[in-house]
PDB file of C-alpha atoms in Angstrom:
ATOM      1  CA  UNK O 795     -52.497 -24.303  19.165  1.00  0.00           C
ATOM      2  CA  UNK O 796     -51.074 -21.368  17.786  1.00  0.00           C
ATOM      3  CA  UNK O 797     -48.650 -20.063  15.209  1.00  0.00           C
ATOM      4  CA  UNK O 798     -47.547 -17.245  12.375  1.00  0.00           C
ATOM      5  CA  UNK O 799     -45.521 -16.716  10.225  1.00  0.00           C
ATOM      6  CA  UNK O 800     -42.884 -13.644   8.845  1.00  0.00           C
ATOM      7  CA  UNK O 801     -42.554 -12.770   5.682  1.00  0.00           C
ATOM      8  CA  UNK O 802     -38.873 -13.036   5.146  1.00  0.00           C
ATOM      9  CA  UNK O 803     -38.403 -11.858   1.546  1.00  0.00           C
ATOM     10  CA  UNK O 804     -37.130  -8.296   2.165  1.00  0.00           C
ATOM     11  CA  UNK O 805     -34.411  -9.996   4.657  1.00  0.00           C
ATOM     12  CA  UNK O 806     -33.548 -12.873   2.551  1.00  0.00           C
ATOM     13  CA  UNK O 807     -32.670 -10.151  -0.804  1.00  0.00           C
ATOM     14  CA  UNK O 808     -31.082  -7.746   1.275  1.00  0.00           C
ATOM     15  CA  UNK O 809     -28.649 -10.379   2.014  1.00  0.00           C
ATOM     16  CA  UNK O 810     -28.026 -11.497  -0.976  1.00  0.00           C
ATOM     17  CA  UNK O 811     -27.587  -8.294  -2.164  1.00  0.00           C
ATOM     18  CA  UNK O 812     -25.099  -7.702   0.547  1.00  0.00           C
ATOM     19  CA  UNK O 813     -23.624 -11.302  -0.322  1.00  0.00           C
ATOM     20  CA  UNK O 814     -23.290  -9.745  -4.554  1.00  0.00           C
ATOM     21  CA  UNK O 815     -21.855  -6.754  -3.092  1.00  0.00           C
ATOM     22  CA  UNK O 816     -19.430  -8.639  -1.219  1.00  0.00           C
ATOM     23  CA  UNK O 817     -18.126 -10.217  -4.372  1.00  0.00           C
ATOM     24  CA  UNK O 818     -18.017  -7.583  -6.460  1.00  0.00           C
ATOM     25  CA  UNK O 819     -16.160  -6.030  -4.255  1.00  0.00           C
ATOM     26  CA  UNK O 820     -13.712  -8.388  -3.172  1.00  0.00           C
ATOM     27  CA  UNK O 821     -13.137  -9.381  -7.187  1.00  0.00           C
ATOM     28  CA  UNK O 822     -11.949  -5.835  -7.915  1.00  0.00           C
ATOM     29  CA  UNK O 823      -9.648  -5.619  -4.822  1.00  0.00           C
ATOM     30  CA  UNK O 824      -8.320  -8.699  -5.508  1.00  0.00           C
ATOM     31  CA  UNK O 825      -7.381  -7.808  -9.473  1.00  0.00           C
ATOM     32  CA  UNK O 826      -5.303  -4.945  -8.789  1.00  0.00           C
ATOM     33  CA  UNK O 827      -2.271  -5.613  -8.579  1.00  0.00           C
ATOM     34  CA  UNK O 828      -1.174  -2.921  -6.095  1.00  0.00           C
ATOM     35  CA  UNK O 829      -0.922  -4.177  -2.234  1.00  0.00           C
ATOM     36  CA  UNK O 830      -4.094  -2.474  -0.871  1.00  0.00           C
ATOM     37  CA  UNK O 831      -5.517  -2.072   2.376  1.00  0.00           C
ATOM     38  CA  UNK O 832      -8.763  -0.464   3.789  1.00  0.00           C
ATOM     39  CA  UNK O 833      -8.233   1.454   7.113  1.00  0.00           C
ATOM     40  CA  UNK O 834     -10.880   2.738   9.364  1.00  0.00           C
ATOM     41  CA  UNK O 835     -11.051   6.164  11.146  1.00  0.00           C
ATOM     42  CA  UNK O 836      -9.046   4.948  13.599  1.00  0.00           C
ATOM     43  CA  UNK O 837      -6.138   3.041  11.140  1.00  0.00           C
ATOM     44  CA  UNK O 838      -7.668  -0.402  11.961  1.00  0.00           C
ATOM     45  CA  UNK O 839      -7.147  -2.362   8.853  1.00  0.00           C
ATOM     46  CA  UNK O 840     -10.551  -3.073   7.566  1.00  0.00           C
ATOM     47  CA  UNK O 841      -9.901  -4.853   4.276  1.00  0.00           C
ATOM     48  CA  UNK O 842      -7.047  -6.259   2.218  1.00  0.00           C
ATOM     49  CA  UNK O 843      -6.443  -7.382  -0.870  1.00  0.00           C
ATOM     50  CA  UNK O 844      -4.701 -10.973  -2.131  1.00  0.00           C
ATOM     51  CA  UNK O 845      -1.466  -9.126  -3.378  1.00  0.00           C
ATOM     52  CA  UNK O 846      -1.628  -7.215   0.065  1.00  0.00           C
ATOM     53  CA  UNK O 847      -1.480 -10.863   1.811  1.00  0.00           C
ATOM     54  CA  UNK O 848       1.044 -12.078  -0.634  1.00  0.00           C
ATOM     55  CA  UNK O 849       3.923  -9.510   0.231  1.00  0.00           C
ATOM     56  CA  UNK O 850       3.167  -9.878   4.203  1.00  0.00           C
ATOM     57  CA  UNK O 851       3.419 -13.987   3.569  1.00  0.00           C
ATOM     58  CA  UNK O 852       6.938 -13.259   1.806  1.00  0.00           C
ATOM     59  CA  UNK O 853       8.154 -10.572   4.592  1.00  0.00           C
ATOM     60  CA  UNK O 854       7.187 -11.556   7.770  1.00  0.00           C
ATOM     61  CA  UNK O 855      10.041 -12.325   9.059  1.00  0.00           C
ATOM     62  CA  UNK O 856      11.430  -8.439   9.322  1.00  0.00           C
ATOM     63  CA  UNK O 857      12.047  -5.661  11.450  1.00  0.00           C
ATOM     64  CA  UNK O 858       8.702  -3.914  10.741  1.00  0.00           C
ATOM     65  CA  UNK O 859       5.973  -6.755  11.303  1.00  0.00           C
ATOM     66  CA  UNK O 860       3.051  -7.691   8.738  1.00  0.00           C
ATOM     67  CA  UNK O 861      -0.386  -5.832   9.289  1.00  0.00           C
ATOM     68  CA  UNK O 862      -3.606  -7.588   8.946  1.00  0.00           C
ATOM     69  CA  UNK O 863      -6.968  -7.016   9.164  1.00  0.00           C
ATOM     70  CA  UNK O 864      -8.031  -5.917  12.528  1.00  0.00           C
ATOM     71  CA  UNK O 865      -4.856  -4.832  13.566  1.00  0.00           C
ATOM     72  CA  UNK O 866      -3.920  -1.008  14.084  1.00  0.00           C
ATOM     73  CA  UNK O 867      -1.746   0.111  10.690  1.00  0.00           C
ATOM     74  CA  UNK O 868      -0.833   3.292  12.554  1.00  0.00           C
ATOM     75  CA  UNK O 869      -0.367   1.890  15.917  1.00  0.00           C
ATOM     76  CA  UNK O 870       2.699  -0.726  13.848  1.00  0.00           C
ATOM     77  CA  UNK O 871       3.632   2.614  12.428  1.00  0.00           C
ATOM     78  CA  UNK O 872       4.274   3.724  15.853  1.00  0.00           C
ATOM     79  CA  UNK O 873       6.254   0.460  16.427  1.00  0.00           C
ATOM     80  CA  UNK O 874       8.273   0.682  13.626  1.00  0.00           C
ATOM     81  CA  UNK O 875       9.214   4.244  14.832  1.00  0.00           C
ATOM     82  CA  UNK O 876      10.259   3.099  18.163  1.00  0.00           C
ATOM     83  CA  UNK O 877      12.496   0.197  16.244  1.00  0.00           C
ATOM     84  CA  UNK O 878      14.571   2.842  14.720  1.00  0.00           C
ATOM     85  CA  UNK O 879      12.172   3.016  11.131  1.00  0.00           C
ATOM     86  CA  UNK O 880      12.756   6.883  11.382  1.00  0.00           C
ATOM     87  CA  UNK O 881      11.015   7.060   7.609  1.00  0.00           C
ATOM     88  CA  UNK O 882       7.955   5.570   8.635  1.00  0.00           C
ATOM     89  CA  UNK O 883       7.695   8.789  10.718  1.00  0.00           C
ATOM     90  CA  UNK O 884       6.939  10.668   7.356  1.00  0.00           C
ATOM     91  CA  UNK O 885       4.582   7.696   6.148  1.00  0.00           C
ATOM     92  CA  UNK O 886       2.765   7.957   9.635  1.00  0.00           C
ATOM     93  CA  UNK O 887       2.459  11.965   9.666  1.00  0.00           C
ATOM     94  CA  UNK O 888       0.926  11.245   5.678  1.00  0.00           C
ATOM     95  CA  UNK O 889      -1.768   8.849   6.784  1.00  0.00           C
ATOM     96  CA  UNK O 890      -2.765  10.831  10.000  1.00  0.00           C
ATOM     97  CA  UNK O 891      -3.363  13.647   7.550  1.00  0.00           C
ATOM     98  CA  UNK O 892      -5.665  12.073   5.218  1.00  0.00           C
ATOM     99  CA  UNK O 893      -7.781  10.707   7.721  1.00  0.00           C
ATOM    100  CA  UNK O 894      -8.070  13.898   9.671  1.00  0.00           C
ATOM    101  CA  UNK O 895      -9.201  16.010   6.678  1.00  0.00           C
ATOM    102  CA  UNK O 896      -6.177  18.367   6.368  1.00  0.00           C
ATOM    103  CA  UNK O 897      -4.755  16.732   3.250  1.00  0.00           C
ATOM    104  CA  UNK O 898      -6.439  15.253   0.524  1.00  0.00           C
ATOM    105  CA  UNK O 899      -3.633  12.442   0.140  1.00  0.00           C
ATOM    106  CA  UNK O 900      -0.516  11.761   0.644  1.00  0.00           C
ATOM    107  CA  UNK O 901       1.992   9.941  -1.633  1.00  0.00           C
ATOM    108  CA  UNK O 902       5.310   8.791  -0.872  1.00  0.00           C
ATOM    109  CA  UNK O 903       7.760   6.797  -2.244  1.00  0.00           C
ATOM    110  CA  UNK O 904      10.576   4.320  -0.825  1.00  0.00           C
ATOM    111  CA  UNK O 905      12.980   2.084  -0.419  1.00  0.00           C
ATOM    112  CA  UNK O 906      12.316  -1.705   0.454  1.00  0.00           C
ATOM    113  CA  UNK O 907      14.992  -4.473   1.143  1.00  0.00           C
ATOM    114  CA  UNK O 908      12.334  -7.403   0.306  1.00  0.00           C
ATOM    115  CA  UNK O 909      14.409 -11.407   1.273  1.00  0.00           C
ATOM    116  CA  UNK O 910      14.692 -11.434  -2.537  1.00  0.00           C
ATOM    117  CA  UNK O 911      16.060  -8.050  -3.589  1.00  0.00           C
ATOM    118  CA  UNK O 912      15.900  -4.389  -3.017  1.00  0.00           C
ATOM    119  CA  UNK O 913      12.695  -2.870  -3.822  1.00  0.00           C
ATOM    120  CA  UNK O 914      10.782   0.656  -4.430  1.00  0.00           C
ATOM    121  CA  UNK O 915       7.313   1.498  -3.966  1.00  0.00           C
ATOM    122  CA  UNK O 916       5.177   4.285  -4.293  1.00  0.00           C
ATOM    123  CA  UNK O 917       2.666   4.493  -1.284  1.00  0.00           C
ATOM    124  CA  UNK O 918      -0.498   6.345  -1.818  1.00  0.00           C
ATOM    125  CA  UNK O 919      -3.308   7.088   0.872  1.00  0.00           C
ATOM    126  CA  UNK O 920      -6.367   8.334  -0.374  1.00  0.00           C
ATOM    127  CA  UNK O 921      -9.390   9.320   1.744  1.00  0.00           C
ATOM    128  CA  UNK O 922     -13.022   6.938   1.592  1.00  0.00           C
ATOM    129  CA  UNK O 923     -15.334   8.896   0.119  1.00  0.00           C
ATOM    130  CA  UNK O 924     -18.837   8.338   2.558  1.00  0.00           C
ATOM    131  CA  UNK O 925     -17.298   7.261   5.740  1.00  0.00           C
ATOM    132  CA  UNK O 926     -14.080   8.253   7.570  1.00  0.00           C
ATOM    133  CA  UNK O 927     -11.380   6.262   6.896  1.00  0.00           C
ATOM    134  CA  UNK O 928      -8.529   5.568   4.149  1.00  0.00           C
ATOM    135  CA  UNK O 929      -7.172   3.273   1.425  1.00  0.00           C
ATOM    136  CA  UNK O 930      -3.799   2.486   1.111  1.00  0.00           C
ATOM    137  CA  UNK O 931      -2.089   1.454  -2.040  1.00  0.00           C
ATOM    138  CA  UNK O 932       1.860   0.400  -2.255  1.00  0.00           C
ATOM    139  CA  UNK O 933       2.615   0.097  -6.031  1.00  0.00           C
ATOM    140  CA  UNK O 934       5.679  -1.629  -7.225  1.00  0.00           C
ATOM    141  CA  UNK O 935       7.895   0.938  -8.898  1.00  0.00           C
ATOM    142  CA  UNK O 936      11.206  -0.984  -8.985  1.00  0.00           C
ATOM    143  CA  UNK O 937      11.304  -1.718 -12.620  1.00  0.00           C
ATOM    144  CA  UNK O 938      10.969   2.051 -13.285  1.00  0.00           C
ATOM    145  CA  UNK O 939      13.707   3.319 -10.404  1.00  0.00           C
ATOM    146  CA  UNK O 940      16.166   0.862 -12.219  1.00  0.00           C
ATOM    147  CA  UNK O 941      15.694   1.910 -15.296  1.00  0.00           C
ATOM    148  CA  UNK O 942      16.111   5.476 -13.342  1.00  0.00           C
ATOM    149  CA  UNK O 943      19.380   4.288 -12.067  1.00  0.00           C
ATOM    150  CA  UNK O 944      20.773   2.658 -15.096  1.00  0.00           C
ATOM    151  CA  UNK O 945      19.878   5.924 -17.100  1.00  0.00           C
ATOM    152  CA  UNK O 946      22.098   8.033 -14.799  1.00  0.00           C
ATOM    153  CA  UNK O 947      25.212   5.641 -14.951  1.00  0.00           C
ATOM    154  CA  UNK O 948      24.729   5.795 -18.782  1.00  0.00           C
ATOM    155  CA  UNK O 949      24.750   9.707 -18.321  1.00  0.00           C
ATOM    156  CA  UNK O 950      27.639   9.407 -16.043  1.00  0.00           C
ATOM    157  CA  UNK O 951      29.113   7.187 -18.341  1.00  0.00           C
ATOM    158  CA  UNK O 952      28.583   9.819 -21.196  1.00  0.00           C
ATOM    159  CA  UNK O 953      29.931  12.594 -19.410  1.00  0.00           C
ATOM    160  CA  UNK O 954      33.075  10.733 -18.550  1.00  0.00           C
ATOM    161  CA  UNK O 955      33.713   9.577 -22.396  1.00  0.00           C
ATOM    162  CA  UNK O 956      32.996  13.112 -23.427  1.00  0.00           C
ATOM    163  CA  UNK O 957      35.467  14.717 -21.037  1.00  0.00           C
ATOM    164  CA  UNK O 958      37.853  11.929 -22.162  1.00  0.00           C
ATOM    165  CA  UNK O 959      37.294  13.118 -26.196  1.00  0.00           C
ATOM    166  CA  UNK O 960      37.648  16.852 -25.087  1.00  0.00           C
ATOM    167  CA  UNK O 961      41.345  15.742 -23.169  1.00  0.00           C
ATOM    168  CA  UNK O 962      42.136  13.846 -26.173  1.00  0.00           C
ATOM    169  CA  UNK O 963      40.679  17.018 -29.108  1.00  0.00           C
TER     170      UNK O 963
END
């Protein structure tokens, strides 16, 4: 009869270190409230966050299909493109960019009709710092473009009262 035994100890704590970082990691992704996804050096989604998951739940049904993790963000760029998105040409150019080196990020803001109302966002791609590959924020800037909007019908509105005053002086 024979036997031994492995001392496991350096295994067993470097996975549970792994299993901490894992946590820690998905808790702070999952507080922000931007819709944020990780992309390899190839655009295959590597990560996303709860908000991320949220907003593809809500708009699946459209033109430009939900991207998940494992899937190729710039190859339903591409897609999109071909479906007549023309302005996901720009977004697609942005990201290819960033990930190749030749731009530190890109930002870009647009135009979303969401099944509930119209929508803005501001997209941001910003390079991984160790490894190649990008993370991609869409912020929720709706509240802010209508208060954009309603400012410049109140300045509209202005103008037109003032020209009225000068007609009537």
């Amino acid at each position: 009869l024979c036997g031994f035994t492995t001392d496991i100890t350096d295994r067993k704590m470097a996975e549970a270190a792994l299993l901490s970082s894992e946590i820690f990691t998905s808790g702070i992704l999952n507080s922000l409230s931007a819709h944020i996804c990780v992309l390899d050096k190839d655009g295959v989604v590597l990560r996303t966050n709860d908000a991320w998951n949220q907003f593809a739940r809500c708009n699946s049904n459209r033109a430009v299909p939900s991207i998940e993790v494992g899937q190729n963000y710039l190859d339903v760029c591409r897609q999109a493109i071909a479906g007549g998105e023309s302005t996901v040409q720009i977004i697609l150019e942005g990201i290819e960019a960033v990930l190749a080196g030749s731009e530190p990020s890109f930002t870009q803001e647009y135009g979303y009709d969401s099944p509930d109302e119209e929508r803005w966002f501001v997209m941001r791609v910003t390079p991984l710092k160790e490894t190649r590959g990008v993370v991609i924020s869409h912020t929720d800037i709706s509240a802010r473009v209508r208060m954009e909007q309603t400012l410049e019908e109140h300045v509209l509105q202005l103008s037109e009262k003032q020209k009225e005053l000068e007609s009537l002086a």
